[in-house]
Amino acid sequence: MSAILRTSALRSALRASAPTVSTRAGLAGTTFVRGKATLPDLPYDYGALEPAISGKIMELHHSKHHQTYVTSFNNASEQLADARQREDIQAQIVLQPLINFHGGGHINHTLFWENLAPTSQGGGEPPKGALSKAINDSYGSLDAFKEKFNAALAGIQGSGWAWLVQDTQTESVQIKTYANQDPVVGQFRPILGIDAWEHAYYLQYQNRKAEYFKAVWDVVNWKAAEKRFK
Amino acid sequence: MRSPSSSLVPLLFLSSIFISVFASEQLQQPFQFGEMSAPMYTLPPLPYAYNALEPHISAQIMELHHSKHHQTYITNLNAALKAQAEAVHTSDITTQVSLQQAIRFNAGGHINHSLFWQNLCPAKSADAMSSSAPQLVKQIKATWGDEEKFRDAFKASLLGIQGSGWGWLVKIEGGKEPRLVIATTKDQDPVVGKGEVPIFGVDMWEHAYYLQYLNGKAAYVENIWNVINWKTAEERYLGSQADAFKILKASL
């Protein structure tokens, strides 16, 4: 496992110094090698989202925090497979929160990197087409939507995420917040997520998180969001 | 920082001046009833300088943590309590219920941080030695075997928190003998249950360590032991729940 992760981290480091345009959508970036989750490459440089998000934040966030979720998810998965083999139901249940937390952390960050982009690669350009219409139908305008989204982010008590999600039953879009690393699964489809954990902004914004929530829209990749919207 | 926030501060300040000037004419106004019947909490001063916990916790972290984060919990708590007092006055029960979570979160933040500042001290202080807590240490040894095993169990609990939260050593009263447990709480949930006396707490929100330790929270969890105030811990261990929470009355 460690060899695979090392290779993945190396690829990531190489890619990070030679940015490419991401054409991935959905969870295509969540890569699995021989059953193991690996850290996906960032589709841009660590410094490419400045000044909205500093290069130092991006580097720690991707190479340390996301990597830890990947490593811990693989550990938990391995233990879960063992517990299944042993038909140890208690052990399987004990592992569920770890799968949810670390698997959720891996899914959330993978989607997050994809739904951000430097301004030179379309970051901040407003959504078009069906997604734009759905947002206008639900919120009146993009600006009104952003205001509601930022209020949702500010209202998170503790660590968590805010998402624009699509209800798979009604196909309408709505804003939902999730605690810690709870992923968007089940009835809702993730369209656009913003990380409200303190590690996502603290080195640059400290306690002034409202400034981060305001600035992050300059680097939102609405093209990635459009691809997730059905 | 958190929801309704700092814009309320100048308003409250202005209105209190207004009240002091025109109090005699304004006493019958419902707005004033709400304002005057809700308690106003203030930020308790740190019992040491911002840089006093260095190198284990940096002065920059301490200053932001105390003057910004803790202050924001107090500001938002006061706003929520004021809104609650008004809702009580107008018999608006739905508003009262909808305020519960904001009160729990922001009051919890105020309670937790007030206890936290008191249960830390400079590493060079005699209070930072566990020998300053003879009775507590005796009970720790009786519970976990030795101090090292206790610290390892406490550290493991801290590192197991998923998201924001706190780790506490808690005395539980009510049985034949009081007993000690390690408890973790999420977000700003406080330790206020019946018979529970918080002995000391460690803040595991990222804002408590990130500027200095970044993603290396294990190092923070290791170093925090250098600045635990065992004298305060002993006092809380020997005292009641009300004794531990004295600081909150003092910040009214």
JSON list of C-alpha atoms in Angstrom, two decimals, chain A residues 56-57 60-61 64-65 68 97-98 101-102 154-159 180 197-204 206-210, chain B residues 1-3 60-61 64-65 68-69 72-73 101-102 105-106 161-164 186-188 205-208 210-212 214-215:
[
{"chain": "A", "resi": 56, "resn": "LYS", "atom": "CA", "xyz": [0.36, 27.03, 1.50]},
{"chain": "A", "resi": 57, "resn": "ILE", "atom": "CA", "xyz": [-3.24, 26.18, 2.43]},
{"chain": "A", "resi": 60, "resn": "LEU", "atom": "CA", "xyz": [-1.27, 21.26, 3.23]},
{"chain": "A", "resi": 61, "resn": "HIS", "atom": "CA", "xyz": [-4.92, 20.65, 2.47]},
{"chain": "A", "resi": 64, "resn": "LYS", "atom": "CA", "xyz": [-1.52, 16.28, 4.13]},
{"chain": "A", "resi": 65, "resn": "HIS", "atom": "CA", "xyz": [-5.20, 16.45, 5.07]},
{"chain": "A", "resi": 68, "resn": "THR", "atom": "CA", "xyz": [-4.61, 11.33, 5.70]},
{"chain": "A", "resi": 97, "resn": "PRO", "atom": "CA", "xyz": [-17.98, 5.63, 11.60]},
{"chain": "A", "resi": 98, "resn": "LEU", "atom": "CA", "xyz": [-14.38, 5.42, 10.38]},
{"chain": "A", "resi": 101, "resn": "PHE", "atom": "CA", "xyz": [-15.51, 9.87, 8.20]},
{"chain": "A", "resi": 102, "resn": "HIS", "atom": "CA", "xyz": [-12.42, 8.99, 6.19]},
{"chain": "A", "resi": 154, "resn": "ALA", "atom": "CA", "xyz": [-21.44, 30.75, 8.33]},
{"chain": "A", "resi": 155, "resn": "GLY", "atom": "CA", "xyz": [-24.11, 28.88, 10.28]},
{"chain": "A", "resi": 156, "resn": "ILE", "atom": "CA", "xyz": [-22.16, 25.61, 10.49]},
{"chain": "A", "resi": 157, "resn": "GLN", "atom": "CA", "xyz": [-21.42, 24.97, 14.17]},
{"chain": "A", "resi": 158, "resn": "GLY", "atom": "CA", "xyz": [-18.10, 23.16, 14.14]},
{"chain": "A", "resi": 159, "resn": "SER", "atom": "CA", "xyz": [-16.47, 21.46, 11.17]},
{"chain": "A", "resi": 180, "resn": "ASN", "atom": "CA", "xyz": [-17.63, 16.93, 9.70]},
{"chain": "A", "resi": 197, "resn": "TRP", "atom": "CA", "xyz": [-13.32, 23.22, 8.17]},
{"chain": "A", "resi": 198, "resn": "GLU", "atom": "CA", "xyz": [-10.92, 25.69, 9.75]},
{"chain": "A", "resi": 199, "resn": "HIS", "atom": "CA", "xyz": [-7.96, 24.02, 8.01]},
{"chain": "A", "resi": 200, "resn": "ALA", "atom": "CA", "xyz": [-9.48, 25.17, 4.70]},
{"chain": "A", "resi": 201, "resn": "TYR", "atom": "CA", "xyz": [-8.89, 28.85, 5.45]},
{"chain": "A", "resi": 202, "resn": "TYR", "atom": "CA", "xyz": [-7.30, 29.49, 8.85]},
{"chain": "A", "resi": 203, "resn": "LEU", "atom": "CA", "xyz": [-3.69, 30.18, 7.77]},
{"chain": "A", "resi": 204, "resn": "GLN", "atom": "CA", "xyz": [-4.92, 32.98, 5.53]},
{"chain": "A", "resi": 206, "resn": "GLN", "atom": "CA", "xyz": [-7.87, 33.17, 10.75]},
{"chain": "A", "resi": 207, "resn": "ASN", "atom": "CA", "xyz": [-11.19, 33.89, 12.50]},
{"chain": "A", "resi": 208, "resn": "ARG", "atom": "CA", "xyz": [-12.46, 36.02, 9.57]},
{"chain": "A", "resi": 209, "resn": "LYS", "atom": "CA", "xyz": [-14.14, 33.13, 7.83]},
{"chain": "A", "resi": 210, "resn": "ALA", "atom": "CA", "xyz": [-16.78, 35.30, 6.17]},
{"chain": "B", "resi": 1, "resn": "MET", "atom": "CA", "xyz": [-17.54, 34.99, 12.87]},
{"chain": "B", "resi": 2, "resn": "ARG", "atom": "CA", "xyz": [-20.58, 32.86, 13.67]},
{"chain": "B", "resi": 3, "resn": "SER", "atom": "CA", "xyz": [-24.08, 33.66, 12.52]},
{"chain": "B", "resi": 60, "resn": "GLN", "atom": "CA", "xyz": [-0.67, 34.53, 18.14]},
{"chain": "B", "resi": 61, "resn": "ILE", "atom": "CA", "xyz": [-2.92, 31.53, 18.71]},
{"chain": "B", "resi": 64, "resn": "LEU", "atom": "CA", "xyz": [-6.88, 35.15, 18.40]},
{"chain": "B", "resi": 65, "resn": "HIS", "atom": "CA", "xyz": [-8.39, 32.34, 20.42]},
{"chain": "B", "resi": 68, "resn": "LYS", "atom": "CA", "xyz": [-11.65, 36.83, 18.76]},
{"chain": "B", "resi": 69, "resn": "HIS", "atom": "CA", "xyz": [-13.04, 33.30, 19.03]},
{"chain": "B", "resi": 72, "resn": "THR", "atom": "CA", "xyz": [-17.54, 35.86, 19.34]},
{"chain": "B", "resi": 73, "resn": "TYR", "atom": "CA", "xyz": [-19.19, 33.09, 21.36]},
{"chain": "B", "resi": 101, "resn": "GLN", "atom": "CA", "xyz": [-29.37, 25.46, 19.44]},
{"chain": "B", "resi": 102, "resn": "ALA", "atom": "CA", "xyz": [-27.75, 28.92, 19.18]},
{"chain": "B", "resi": 105, "resn": "PHE", "atom": "CA", "xyz": [-23.58, 26.30, 20.93]},
{"chain": "B", "resi": 106, "resn": "ASN", "atom": "CA", "xyz": [-22.55, 29.78, 22.00]},
{"chain": "B", "resi": 161, "resn": "ILE", "atom": "CA", "xyz": [-12.36, 13.20, 17.63]},
{"chain": "B", "resi": 162, "resn": "GLN", "atom": "CA", "xyz": [-13.86, 13.46, 14.14]},
{"chain": "B", "resi": 163, "resn": "GLY", "atom": "CA", "xyz": [-14.28, 17.16, 13.44]},
{"chain": "B", "resi": 164, "resn": "SER", "atom": "CA", "xyz": [-14.35, 19.94, 16.04]},
{"chain": "B", "resi": 186, "resn": "LYS", "atom": "CA", "xyz": [-18.50, 17.53, 19.74]},
{"chain": "B", "resi": 187, "resn": "ASP", "atom": "CA", "xyz": [-18.35, 21.14, 18.59]},
{"chain": "B", "resi": 188, "resn": "GLN", "atom": "CA", "xyz": [-19.07, 23.29, 21.68]},
{"chain": "B", "resi": 205, "resn": "TRP", "atom": "CA", "xyz": [-10.89, 22.73, 17.29]},
{"chain": "B", "resi": 206, "resn": "GLU", "atom": "CA", "xyz": [-8.32, 23.44, 14.59]},
{"chain": "B", "resi": 207, "resn": "HIS", "atom": "CA", "xyz": [-8.22, 27.11, 15.61]},
{"chain": "B", "resi": 208, "resn": "ALA", "atom": "CA", "xyz": [-6.63, 25.97, 18.91]},
{"chain": "B", "resi": 210, "resn": "TYR", "atom": "CA", "xyz": [-3.42, 25.18, 13.47]},
{"chain": "B", "resi": 211, "resn": "LEU", "atom": "CA", "xyz": [-1.28, 28.34, 13.14]},
{"chain": "B", "resi": 212, "resn": "GLN", "atom": "CA", "xyz": [1.52, 26.60, 15.02]},
{"chain": "B", "resi": 214, "resn": "LEU", "atom": "CA", "xyz": [-0.73, 22.81, 11.10]},
{"chain": "B", "resi": 215, "resn": "ASN", "atom": "CA", "xyz": [-1.95, 19.27, 10.40]}
]
